[in-house]
Coordinates of C-alpha atoms in Angstrom, one line a residue:
Chain A
X1 CA 16.8 12.2 -8.8
X2 CA 13.8 10.6 -11.0
X3 CA 13.3 6.6 -9.6
X4 CA 12.4 4.2 -12.4
X5 CA 9.5 1.9 -11.3
X6 CA 10.6 -0.7 -14.2
X7 CA 13.9 -1.4 -12.2
X8 CA 11.7 -2.7 -9.3
X9 CA 10.3 -5.3 -11.6
X10 CA 12.9 -6.0 -13.9
X11 CA 16.0 -6.9 -11.6
X12 CA 14.1 -9.2 -8.9
X13 CA 13.2 -11.1 -12.5
X14 CA 16.5 -11.1 -14.2
X15 CA 18.3 -12.0 -10.5
X16 CA 15.7 -14.9 -10.1
X17 CA 16.8 -17.2 -12.8
X18 CA 20.2 -16.5 -12.1
X19 CA 19.7 -17.7 -8.9
X20 CA 19.5 -21.4 -10.1
X21 CA 23.5 -20.7 -11.8
X22 CA 24.7 -18.8 -8.3
X23 CA 24.5 -22.4 -6.6
X24 CA 27.2 -22.9 -8.8
X25 CA 30.0 -20.5 -6.9
X26 CA 28.8 -21.5 -3.6
X27 CA 25.9 -23.0 -1.8
X28 CA 25.0 -20.2 0.6
X29 CA 25.5 -17.7 -2.5
X30 CA 21.6 -18.1 -3.3
X31 CA 20.2 -16.8 0.3
X32 CA 22.4 -13.6 -0.1
X33 CA 21.8 -13.1 -4.2
X34 CA 18.1 -13.0 -3.1
X35 CA 18.4 -11.1 0.0
X36 CA 20.4 -8.4 -1.5
X37 CA 17.7 -7.9 -4.6
X38 CA 14.7 -7.6 -2.1
X39 CA 17.0 -4.9 0.1
X40 CA 17.4 -3.0 -3.3
X41 CA 13.3 -3.3 -4.0
X42 CA 13.1 -1.8 -0.5
X43 CA 15.8 0.9 -0.5
X44 CA 14.0 1.8 -4.6
X45 CA 10.4 1.7 -3.2
X46 CA 11.4 4.1 -0.3
X47 CA 12.7 6.7 -2.9
X48 CA 10.0 6.0 -5.2
X49 CA 7.4 6.6 -2.1
X50 CA 8.8 9.8 -1.9
X51 CA 8.9 11.0 -5.4
X52 CA 5.5 9.5 -5.4
X53 CA 3.7 11.8 -2.8
X54 CA 4.9 14.6 -5.1
X55 CA 3.8 13.7 -8.0
X56 CA 2.7 10.5 -9.6
X57 CA 6.0 8.7 -11.1
X58 CA 5.1 7.4 -14.8
X59 CA 7.0 5.3 -16.6
X60 CA 6.9 4.4 -20.6
X61 CA 8.1 0.7 -20.9
X62 CA 10.2 0.6 -24.2
X63 CA 9.7 4.1 -24.8
X64 CA 6.3 3.6 -26.4
X65 CA 4.0 5.9 -25.5
X66 CA 0.7 5.0 -24.6
X67 CA -1.6 4.0 -25.6
X68 CA 0.4 1.9 -27.7
X69 CA 3.2 1.0 -25.3
X70 CA 2.6 -0.9 -21.5
X71 CA 3.1 2.4 -18.9
X72 CA 3.7 2.2 -15.4
X73 CA 2.6 4.0 -13.1
X74 CA 3.2 4.8 -9.5
X75 CA 1.0 6.8 -7.5
X76 CA 0.9 7.3 -3.8
X77 CA -0.9 3.7 -3.3
X78 CA 0.9 1.5 -5.4
X79 CA 4.3 3.2 -4.2
X80 CA 2.8 2.5 -0.9
X81 CA 1.8 -1.0 -1.4
X82 CA 5.1 -1.6 -3.6
X83 CA 6.8 -0.2 0.2
X84 CA 4.8 -3.0 2.2
X85 CA 5.7 -5.7 -0.1
X86 CA 9.4 -5.7 -0.3
X87 CA 9.3 -4.9 3.8
X88 CA 7.4 -7.8 4.5
X89 CA 9.5 -10.0 2.0
X90 CA 13.2 -8.7 3.1
X91 CA 11.5 -9.6 6.8
X92 CA 10.5 -12.9 5.6
X93 CA 13.3 -13.3 4.0
X94 CA 15.3 -12.9 7.6
X95 CA 13.4 -15.8 9.5
X96 CA 13.1 -18.4 6.5
X97 CA 16.2 -20.2 7.0
X98 CA 15.2 -22.7 9.4
X99 CA 11.5 -23.3 8.4
X100 CA 12.2 -24.9 5.1
X101 CA 13.4 -28.1 4.4
X102 CA 15.2 -30.2 1.4
X103 CA 18.8 -29.7 -0.1
X104 CA 17.7 -27.2 -3.3
X105 CA 17.2 -24.2 -1.7
X106 CA 18.2 -22.3 -4.4
X107 CA 15.0 -23.3 -5.9
X108 CA 12.8 -21.6 -3.2
X109 CA 14.7 -18.5 -3.1
X110 CA 14.1 -18.1 -6.8
X111 CA 10.4 -18.9 -6.5
X112 CA 10.3 -16.5 -3.5
X113 CA 12.5 -13.6 -5.8
X114 CA 9.7 -14.2 -8.6
X115 CA 6.5 -13.6 -6.1
X116 CA 7.9 -10.7 -5.3
X117 CA 8.3 -8.7 -8.7
X118 CA 5.3 -10.3 -9.6
X119 CA 3.6 -8.9 -6.6
X120 CA 5.8 -5.5 -7.1
X121 CA 4.5 -5.4 -10.8
X122 CA 1.1 -5.7 -9.9
X123 CA 0.5 -2.7 -7.9
X124 CA 2.7 -0.7 -10.1
X125 CA 1.4 -1.4 -13.4
X126 CA -1.1 1.1 -15.5
X127 CA -2.3 -1.8 -18.4
X128 CA -4.4 -4.3 -17.7
X129 CA -3.4 -6.9 -19.9
X130 CA 0.1 -6.7 -17.9
X131 CA -1.8 -6.4 -14.5
X132 CA -2.8 -9.7 -15.7
X133 CA 0.0 -11.1 -16.8
X134 CA 2.2 -10.1 -13.1
X135 CA -1.1 -11.8 -11.3
X136 CA -0.3 -15.2 -13.6
X137 CA 3.6 -14.9 -12.5
X138 CA 2.4 -14.3 -8.8
X139 CA -0.1 -17.1 -8.7
X140 CA 2.6 -19.4 -10.5
X141 CA 5.0 -18.7 -8.1
X142 CA 2.9 -18.9 -5.2
X143 CA 1.4 -22.0 -6.4
X144 CA 5.1 -23.5 -6.7
X145 CA 5.7 -22.2 -3.5
X146 CA 2.7 -23.9 -1.6
X147 CA 3.9 -27.4 -3.1
X148 CA 7.7 -26.4 -1.9
X149 CA 7.5 -28.7 1.4
X150 CA 8.7 -32.2 2.3
X151 CA 8.3 -34.3 4.7
X152 CA 5.5 -35.5 6.7
X153 CA 3.5 -32.0 5.8
X154 CA 3.8 -32.6 2.0
X155 CA 0.6 -35.1 1.8
X156 CA -1.3 -31.6 3.0
X157 CA 0.9 -29.1 0.9
X158 CA 0.4 -31.4 -2.4
X159 CA -3.7 -31.5 -1.6
X160 CA -3.9 -27.9 -1.0
X161 CA -1.8 -27.1 -3.8
X162 CA -4.0 -28.9 -6.3
X163 CA -7.5 -27.0 -5.2
X164 CA -5.5 -23.4 -5.3
X165 CA -4.1 -24.1 -8.6
X166 CA -7.3 -25.4 -10.1
X167 CA -9.2 -22.1 -8.9
X168 CA -6.5 -19.9 -9.6
X169 CA -6.2 -21.0 -13.2
X170 CA -10.0 -21.0 -13.4
X171 CA -10.1 -17.2 -12.0
X172 CA -7.3 -16.1 -14.2
X173 CA -9.2 -17.6 -17.0
X174 CA -12.4 -15.5 -15.8
X175 CA -10.2 -12.5 -15.4
X176 CA -8.9 -12.8 -19.2
X177 CA -12.5 -13.1 -20.6
X178 CA -13.4 -9.9 -18.8
X179 CA -10.2 -7.9 -20.4
X180 CA -11.6 -9.6 -23.9
X181 CA -15.0 -8.0 -23.3
X182 CA -13.5 -4.8 -22.2
X183 CA -11.4 -4.8 -25.1
X184 CA -14.3 -5.6 -27.6
X185 CA -15.9 -2.1 -26.7
X186 CA -13.2 0.1 -25.5
X187 CA -10.3 -0.8 -27.9
X188 CA -7.6 -0.1 -25.3
X189 CA -6.3 -1.8 -22.6
X190 CA -4.3 1.5 -20.9
X191 CA -5.9 1.9 -17.5
X192 CA -6.5 5.9 -17.8
X193 CA -7.5 5.3 -21.5
X194 CA -10.3 3.0 -20.4
X195 CA -11.6 4.8 -17.5
X196 CA -12.4 7.5 -20.1
X197 CA -13.6 5.5 -22.7
X198 CA -16.1 3.1 -20.5
X199 CA -19.1 5.7 -20.5
X200 CA -19.1 5.8 -23.8
X201 CA -19.0 2.1 -24.1
X202 CA -22.1 -0.5 -24.5
X203 CA -23.1 -0.7 -21.2
X204 CA -24.2 -4.4 -20.9
X205 CA -21.0 -5.3 -22.3
X206 CA -19.3 -3.1 -19.7
X207 CA -21.4 -4.9 -17.0
X208 CA -20.7 -8.2 -17.8
X209 CA -16.8 -7.9 -17.8
X210 CA -16.7 -6.3 -14.7
X211 CA -18.5 -9.5 -13.4
X212 CA -16.1 -11.5 -14.6
X213 CA -12.9 -9.6 -13.9
X214 CA -14.7 -9.5 -10.2
X215 CA -15.2 -13.0 -10.1
X216 CA -11.4 -13.7 -11.1
X217 CA -9.6 -11.3 -8.6
X218 CA -12.1 -11.9 -5.7
X219 CA -10.2 -15.2 -5.5
X220 CA -7.1 -13.8 -4.7
X221 CA -8.7 -11.2 -2.4
X222 CA -10.0 -14.0 -0.8
X223 CA -13.6 -12.6 -1.2
X224 CA -16.6 -14.7 -0.4
X225 CA -17.7 -17.3 -1.6
X226 CA -14.5 -17.6 -3.6
X227 CA -11.8 -18.2 -1.3
X228 CA -12.4 -22.0 -0.8
X229 CA -8.7 -22.4 -1.4
X230 CA -7.4 -20.1 1.5
X231 CA -7.9 -22.2 4.7
X232 CA -6.3 -25.5 2.9
X233 CA -3.2 -23.5 1.1
X234 CA -2.3 -21.1 4.5
X235 CA -2.6 -24.7 6.6
X236 CA -0.6 -27.1 3.9
X237 CA 2.2 -24.0 3.0
X238 CA 5.5 -24.2 4.8
X239 CA 5.4 -21.1 7.7
X240 CA 7.2 -18.6 6.4
X241 CA 4.9 -19.0 2.9
X242 CA 2.0 -19.2 5.1
X243 CA 3.6 -15.4 6.2
X244 CA 4.1 -14.5 2.7
X245 CA 0.7 -15.2 0.9
X246 CA -1.5 -13.1 4.1
X247 CA 1.6 -10.3 3.7
X248 CA 2.3 -9.7 -0.4
X249 CA -0.2 -12.2 -2.4
X250 CA -3.7 -11.4 -1.1
X251 CA -2.4 -7.9 -0.3
X252 CA -1.4 -7.5 -4.3
X253 CA -4.7 -9.4 -5.7
X254 CA -6.5 -7.4 -3.4
X255 CA -5.2 -3.9 -4.8
X256 CA -5.9 -5.4 -8.3
X257 CA -9.8 -5.4 -7.3
X258 CA -9.7 -2.1 -5.7
X259 CA -7.6 -0.7 -8.5
X260 CA -10.3 -2.3 -11.2
X261 CA -13.4 -1.3 -9.3
X262 CA -12.2 2.4 -8.2
X263 CA -10.2 3.4 -11.4
X264 CA -11.6 1.6 -14.2
X265 CA -15.5 1.1 -13.6
X266 CA -15.6 3.7 -11.5
X267 CA -19.4 2.1 -10.3
X268 CA -21.1 2.7 -7.4
X269 CA -22.5 -0.8 -8.4
X270 CA -19.0 -2.5 -7.9
X271 CA -18.8 -0.9 -4.6
X272 CA -21.9 -2.3 -3.5
X273 CA -20.5 -5.7 -4.8
X274 CA -17.6 -4.9 -2.6
X275 CA -19.9 -3.5 0.6
X276 CA -21.9 -6.7 0.6
X277 CA -19.8 -9.7 0.2
X278 CA -17.2 -8.0 2.1
X279 CA -19.3 -7.8 5.5
X280 CA -20.3 -11.5 4.1
X281 CA -16.5 -12.6 4.2
X282 CA -15.8 -10.8 7.5
X283 CA -18.8 -12.7 9.1
X284 CA -18.2 -16.2 7.5
X285 CA -14.3 -15.9 8.3
X286 CA -14.8 -14.9 12.1
X287 CA -17.8 -17.3 12.7
X288 CA -14.9 -20.0 10.9
X289 CA -12.0 -19.0 12.6
X290 CA -14.0 -19.6 16.1
X291 CA -14.5 -23.5 15.8
X292 CA -11.1 -24.2 14.7
X293 CA -8.6 -26.2 16.7
X294 CA -6.0 -26.1 14.1
X295 CA -3.4 -23.1 15.1
X296 CA -2.3 -22.1 11.2
X297 CA -6.1 -22.7 10.2
X298 CA -7.5 -20.0 12.7
X299 CA -5.3 -17.7 11.5
X300 CA -6.3 -18.5 8.1
X301 CA -9.7 -18.1 9.0
X302 CA -9.0 -14.9 10.8
X303 CA -7.6 -13.6 7.6
X304 CA -10.1 -14.2 5.4
X305 CA -11.8 -12.2 8.4
X306 CA -9.6 -9.5 8.3
X307 CA -9.9 -9.3 4.4
X308 CA -13.5 -9.2 4.4
X309 CA -13.2 -6.1 7.0
X310 CA -11.0 -4.0 4.3
X311 CA -13.4 -5.1 1.4
X312 CA -16.1 -3.7 3.5
X313 CA -14.2 -0.5 4.3
X314 CA -13.6 0.1 0.4
X315 CA -17.1 -1.0 -0.3
X316 CA -18.1 2.5 1.7
X317 CA -16.6 4.3 -0.9
X318 CA -15.7 7.6 1.3
X319 CA -12.6 9.3 2.0
X320 CA -12.5 8.3 5.7
X321 CA -13.6 4.9 5.1
X322 CA -10.4 4.0 2.5
X323 CA -8.4 5.4 4.9
X324 CA -9.4 3.3 7.6
X325 CA -9.7 0.2 5.0
X326 CA -5.9 1.4 4.4
X327 CA -5.1 1.3 7.8
X328 CA -6.5 -2.3 8.0
X329 CA -4.4 -3.6 5.5
X330 CA -1.1 -2.3 6.6
X331 CA -2.0 -3.5 10.3
X332 CA -3.2 -7.0 8.8
X333 CA -0.1 -7.6 6.5
X334 CA 2.3 -6.8 9.2
X335 CA 0.6 -8.3 12.2
X336 CA -0.9 -11.2 10.5
X337 CA 3.0 -12.3 9.1
X338 CA 3.9 -11.6 12.8
X339 CA 1.5 -14.0 13.7
X340 CA 2.5 -16.6 11.1
X341 CA 5.9 -16.3 12.1
X342 CA 5.5 -16.8 15.3
X343 CA 2.9 -20.1 15.5
X344 CA 5.6 -21.1 12.9
X345 CA 7.9 -21.5 15.7
X346 CA 5.6 -22.4 18.2
X347 CA 4.6 -25.2 15.6
X348 CA 8.4 -26.1 15.0
X349 CA 9.2 -26.8 18.7
X350 CA 5.7 -28.7 19.5
X351 CA 5.6 -30.9 16.3
X352 CA 1.9 -30.3 16.6
X353 CA -0.6 -27.5 14.9
X354 CA -3.1 -28.3 17.8
X355 CA -3.9 -25.2 20.2
X356 CA -4.6 -27.7 23.1
X357 CA -0.7 -27.8 22.6
X358 CA 0.3 -24.5 23.5
X359 CA -0.8 -24.6 27.3
X360 CA 2.0 -22.9 29.4
X361 CA 4.2 -21.8 26.0
X362 CA 4.7 -18.7 28.1
X363 CA 7.1 -20.1 30.4
X364 CA 9.0 -21.8 27.8
X365 CA 9.2 -19.9 24.9
X366 CA 8.6 -16.2 26.3
X367 CA 9.7 -13.9 23.8
X368 CA 8.3 -15.8 21.0
X369 CA 4.9 -15.6 23.1
X370 CA 5.6 -12.1 23.8
X371 CA 5.3 -11.4 20.1
X372 CA 2.4 -13.7 19.2
X373 CA 0.3 -12.0 21.5
X374 CA 1.3 -8.6 20.2
X375 CA 0.1 -9.8 17.1
X376 CA -3.2 -11.5 18.4
X377 CA -3.9 -7.7 20.5
X378 CA -3.1 -6.1 16.9
X379 CA -5.8 -8.3 15.3
X380 CA -8.2 -7.5 17.9
X381 CA -8.3 -4.0 17.9
X382 CA -6.6 -3.4 21.3
X383 CA -6.1 0.0 22.2
X384 CA -1.9 0.8 21.5
X385 CA -2.0 -1.1 18.6
X386 CA -2.6 -0.6 14.9
X387 CA -5.6 -2.5 14.8
X388 CA -7.4 -0.5 17.1
X389 CA -7.1 2.7 14.8
X390 CA -7.8 0.8 11.8
X391 CA -11.0 -0.3 13.6
X392 CA -12.0 3.1 14.9
X393 CA -11.6 4.6 11.9
X394 CA -13.5 1.9 10.0
X395 CA -16.5 1.9 12.3
X396 CA -16.7 6.1 12.3
X397 CA -16.5 5.9 8.4
X398 CA -19.6 3.8 8.6
X399 CA -21.8 6.0 11.3
X400 CA -20.4 8.9 9.1
X401 CA -22.0 7.5 6.1
X402 CA -24.9 6.4 7.6
X403 CA -24.5 2.5 7.4
X404 CA -25.4 1.5 11.4
X405 CA -26.3 -1.9 10.0
X406 CA -22.6 -2.4 9.0
X407 CA -21.0 -0.8 12.0
X408 CA -22.9 -3.0 14.1
X409 CA -21.9 -6.5 12.4
X410 CA -18.1 -5.1 12.5
X411 CA -18.3 -4.8 16.0
X412 CA -19.9 -7.8 16.7
X413 CA -17.5 -9.6 14.1
X414 CA -14.8 -7.7 16.7
X415 CA -16.3 -9.3 19.6
X416 CA -15.6 -13.1 17.7
X417 CA -12.2 -12.2 17.2
X418 CA -11.7 -11.3 20.7
X419 CA -13.0 -14.5 21.6
X420 CA -11.1 -17.3 19.7
X421 CA -7.7 -14.9 19.8
X422 CA -8.1 -14.6 23.8
X423 CA -8.5 -18.3 23.8
X424 CA -5.6 -19.1 22.5
X425 CA -3.4 -16.0 24.5
X426 CA -4.8 -17.5 27.5
X427 CA -3.5 -21.1 27.1
X428 CA -0.6 -19.8 26.3
X429 CA 0.1 -17.1 29.3
X430 CA -2.4 -19.1 31.9
X431 CA -1.8 -22.4 31.5
X432 CA 1.0 -24.8 33.5
X433 CA 3.3 -25.9 31.2
X434 CA 3.8 -29.7 30.1
X435 CA 7.0 -31.2 30.6
X436 CA 8.0 -31.5 27.3
X437 CA 11.3 -30.2 26.0
X438 CA 11.5 -27.6 23.6
X439 CA 13.7 -26.0 20.8
X440 CA 13.8 -22.1 21.0
X441 CA 13.6 -20.3 17.9
X442 CA 16.7 -19.0 16.2
X443 CA 17.8 -15.3 16.7
X444 CA 17.3 -14.0 13.1
X445 CA 13.9 -15.3 13.2
X446 CA 13.2 -13.1 16.7
X447 CA 15.0 -10.2 15.2
X448 CA 12.3 -10.1 12.1
X449 CA 9.6 -10.9 14.1
X450 CA 10.5 -8.0 16.7
X451 CA 10.7 -5.4 13.9
X452 CA 7.2 -6.4 12.8
X453 CA 5.9 -6.6 16.2
X454 CA 7.7 -2.9 16.8
X455 CA 6.3 -1.3 13.6
X456 CA 2.5 -2.6 14.6
X457 CA 2.8 -0.7 17.7
X458 CA 4.2 2.0 16.3
X459 CA 1.1 1.8 14.2
X460 CA -0.9 2.4 17.2
X461 CA 0.8 5.1 19.4
X462 CA 1.8 7.6 16.3
X463 CA -0.9 6.7 13.3
X464 CA -0.2 10.3 12.2
X465 CA 2.9 9.2 10.6
X466 CA 0.9 6.7 8.7
X467 CA -1.9 8.9 8.1
X468 CA 0.3 11.3 6.1
X469 CA 0.7 8.7 3.1
X470 CA -2.6 7.0 3.5
X471 CA -4.5 10.6 2.7
X472 CA -3.5 10.9 -0.7
X473 CA -3.2 7.2 -0.9
X474 CA -6.9 7.4 -0.3
X475 CA -7.9 10.2 -2.4
X476 CA -5.7 8.9 -5.7
X477 CA -8.5 5.8 -5.6
X478 CA -11.5 8.5 -5.1
X479 CA -10.2 11.0 -7.3
X480 CA -11.7 8.3 -10.4
X481 CA -14.9 7.7 -8.7
X482 CA -15.5 11.5 -8.5
X483 CA -15.3 11.9 -4.8
X484 CA -18.5 9.4 -4.5
Chain B
X1 CA -20.5 -14.4 -34.7
X2 CA -19.9 -18.3 -35.2
X3 CA -16.5 -18.1 -33.5
X4 CA -18.0 -16.5 -30.6
X5 CA -20.2 -19.5 -30.1
X6 CA -17.6 -21.7 -30.4
X7 CA -15.4 -20.2 -27.6
X8 CA -18.4 -20.1 -25.4
X9 CA -19.3 -23.4 -26.4
X10 CA -15.4 -24.3 -25.2
X11 CA -15.4 -22.7 -22.3
X12 CA -19.0 -23.7 -21.4
X13 CA -17.4 -27.3 -21.9
X14 CA -14.0 -26.7 -19.8
X15 CA -16.4 -25.3 -17.1
X16 CA -18.7 -28.6 -17.3
X17 CA -15.3 -31.0 -16.9
X18 CA -14.2 -28.9 -14.0
X19 CA -17.4 -29.5 -12.5
X20 CA -18.7 -32.6 -13.0
X21 CA -15.1 -35.1 -13.6
X22 CA -13.9 -36.7 -10.6
X23 CA -10.4 -38.1 -12.2
X24 CA -7.5 -34.9 -11.5
X25 CA -6.3 -35.0 -14.7
X26 CA -9.6 -34.8 -16.4
X27 CA -9.8 -31.6 -14.9
X28 CA -6.6 -30.4 -15.8
X29 CA -7.6 -30.8 -19.5
X30 CA -11.0 -29.1 -18.6
X31 CA -8.6 -25.9 -17.4
X32 CA -6.9 -26.5 -20.7
X33 CA -10.2 -26.2 -22.7
X34 CA -11.1 -22.8 -21.2
X35 CA -8.2 -21.5 -21.8
X36 CA -8.3 -22.6 -25.4
X37 CA -11.7 -21.2 -25.4
X38 CA -10.7 -18.0 -23.9
X39 CA -7.8 -17.6 -26.6
X40 CA -10.2 -18.1 -29.2
X41 CA -12.4 -15.4 -27.8
X42 CA -9.9 -12.9 -27.6
X43 CA -8.7 -13.4 -31.3
X44 CA -11.9 -13.3 -32.9
X45 CA -12.5 -9.9 -31.6
X46 CA -9.8 -8.7 -33.3
X47 CA -10.6 -10.3 -36.7
X48 CA -11.9 -8.8 -39.3
X49 CA -13.6 -10.6 -42.2
X50 CA -11.7 -10.4 -45.8
X51 CA -8.4 -9.0 -44.0
X52 CA -4.7 -10.2 -44.3
X53 CA -2.3 -10.1 -41.6
X54 CA -0.5 -7.3 -39.9
X55 CA 2.7 -7.9 -41.8
X56 CA 4.1 -4.8 -43.6
X57 CA 4.6 -6.7 -47.1
X58 CA 3.8 -4.9 -50.5
X59 CA 0.0 -4.7 -51.1
X60 CA -0.7 -4.4 -47.2
X61 CA -1.7 -1.0 -45.6
X62 CA -3.0 -0.4 -42.1
X63 CA -6.2 -0.5 -44.0
X64 CA -6.9 -3.7 -44.9
X65 CA -5.0 -5.8 -41.9
X66 CA -6.6 -7.2 -38.5
X67 CA -6.5 -5.9 -34.9
X68 CA -2.7 -7.3 -34.2
X69 CA -3.1 -6.4 -30.5
X70 CA -5.2 -9.8 -29.5
X71 CA -2.8 -11.7 -31.4
X72 CA -0.3 -10.6 -29.4
X73 CA -2.4 -11.5 -25.9
X74 CA -3.4 -14.7 -27.3
X75 CA 0.4 -15.8 -27.5
X76 CA 1.0 -14.5 -23.7
X77 CA -1.8 -16.6 -22.7
X78 CA -0.6 -19.5 -24.4
X79 CA 2.6 -19.7 -22.8
X80 CA 1.1 -19.2 -19.3
X81 CA -1.1 -21.7 -20.3
X82 CA 1.0 -24.1 -21.3
X83 CA 3.5 -23.5 -18.0
X84 CA 0.3 -23.7 -15.6
X85 CA -0.6 -27.4 -17.4
X86 CA 3.0 -28.6 -16.9
X87 CA 2.9 -27.5 -13.1
X88 CA -0.4 -28.8 -12.2
X89 CA 0.5 -32.0 -13.9
X90 CA 3.6 -32.3 -11.9
X91 CA 1.7 -31.9 -9.0
X92 CA -0.8 -34.2 -9.9
X93 CA 2.2 -36.8 -10.3
X94 CA 2.9 -35.9 -6.9
X95 CA -0.6 -36.1 -5.6
X96 CA -0.8 -39.9 -7.0
X97 CA 2.5 -40.7 -4.9
X98 CA 0.8 -39.6 -1.6
X99 CA -2.8 -40.7 -2.1
X100 CA -2.4 -43.5 -5.0
X101 CA -5.5 -42.3 -6.3
X102 CA -6.9 -39.6 -8.9
X103 CA -10.0 -39.3 -7.8
X104 CA -11.0 -35.9 -6.5
X105 CA -13.2 -36.7 -4.1
X106 CA -10.4 -39.3 -2.0
X107 CA -8.1 -36.3 -2.2
X108 CA -9.7 -34.6 1.1
X109 CA -7.8 -35.1 4.1
X110 CA -8.0 -31.3 4.7
X111 CA -11.6 -30.2 5.8
X112 CA -13.5 -26.9 6.9

């Protein structure tokens, strides 16, 4: 059976705008409509991944053949990320009802579907301007989701939103300038066409356009020094939105960055930029996380650090390092979503984000504490969790490629990571609890966290299943760059 | 050639506004100015002096029209720009409700 990737973007977009209307049927209806649509995407992306592993799935929008029409291209990498996006999306959908406040929940679900559709579009498109449009859809949906918070957190959410909006809009303007310059020297926007025409184009214009595009996309990918919005946004957002940012928005943004550097420019300068800024991002993120006293802010900086690790791994540009980077990407998407969810449950029952308040939570909320610990162990890279495999592959790959310094820096960043996560885990399990009453997390949210924890553990003890997909996915990126 | 200088100037003015102005509304105006600059850049890339609009009618053949693709891109970008500006302004209204100021250096409860 041939799967049309258009459906995975078109159906959620269409349903998203039906949701405000559907609330007339029943107040509960929008939630299930959104859930059903994401489930539809999940099933379709599984079938798509299966098909894409055999041969890339290409779909011409409106029947117009490239270079005239827009083309959707689902290789192993794009299909894998589409599956990742819909998995994180459906699990967060299960988790979220008690964590969003306010009466107009249908608006939340509408934006949530728009975000899912936009991110799916980002990973499946084969056209540069189309990538820009989907980036904007994702960005506008995430600005609005970030602003969607009521009560005492609203003030912080507003501040984070205005910061994120200004830097996000500026970055998308830069991205578009890059596209315009590239179009002026190549006369096409199709990614496959672009990569074949770039070697014959004026190299100076191409280099300038690459700088603009890297600056524009680096913001979404949390690349230093463009990540000033990240800690504020993760702190200000409501808990499911932070989880979705870590699991979907940043991953799609990073995919766009990697896709542009590998498939379009195929440039070793681009890889060098990724390597240098990736390692700086890693060190800065982890060091900043060390001195946080706010739980969500600590997780946000840890997220920056992990993205730095992934960007570094991609910057090395070997088959092995790409597999390691993709493994780290999957692990981070699942484990960090899990951490934000369980941290959300802690914060909801404690009423504060202060790490000091977590004393003895292991006795009061045992299940949630175990789930948080699993997520933390996986991010740290302890054996039998997904993070271990990803870190060992990346370090091995960096020694293999002759980057000893990078391997040392990654190891030392892992030590910092170990320190600040163990500090929290130790507070949860070793301290005596206070005598305040806590509210238990709902069963639905526990189930979705358990699924994420199970995925993380499976990634740690049975990595072969994932390597089978990641190998072709890394090969797809490397093919363009000529196996460098 | 003049158009390129004009669009570069617009983008530079917009970035200057973002960097120097403290008022949030002026910063959003700066974003709009950058957007106009980018639109002008796109249009001037497709513009060929002395040629006409790419609409099929008597006297117009594919050899004497300008490149229509940048114009489609600009239309899309105008729509995106409008919606981002509207969203930003509505966020500014709510920022004002909480902080009672539009000065961006006073809106800083969140720190490193």
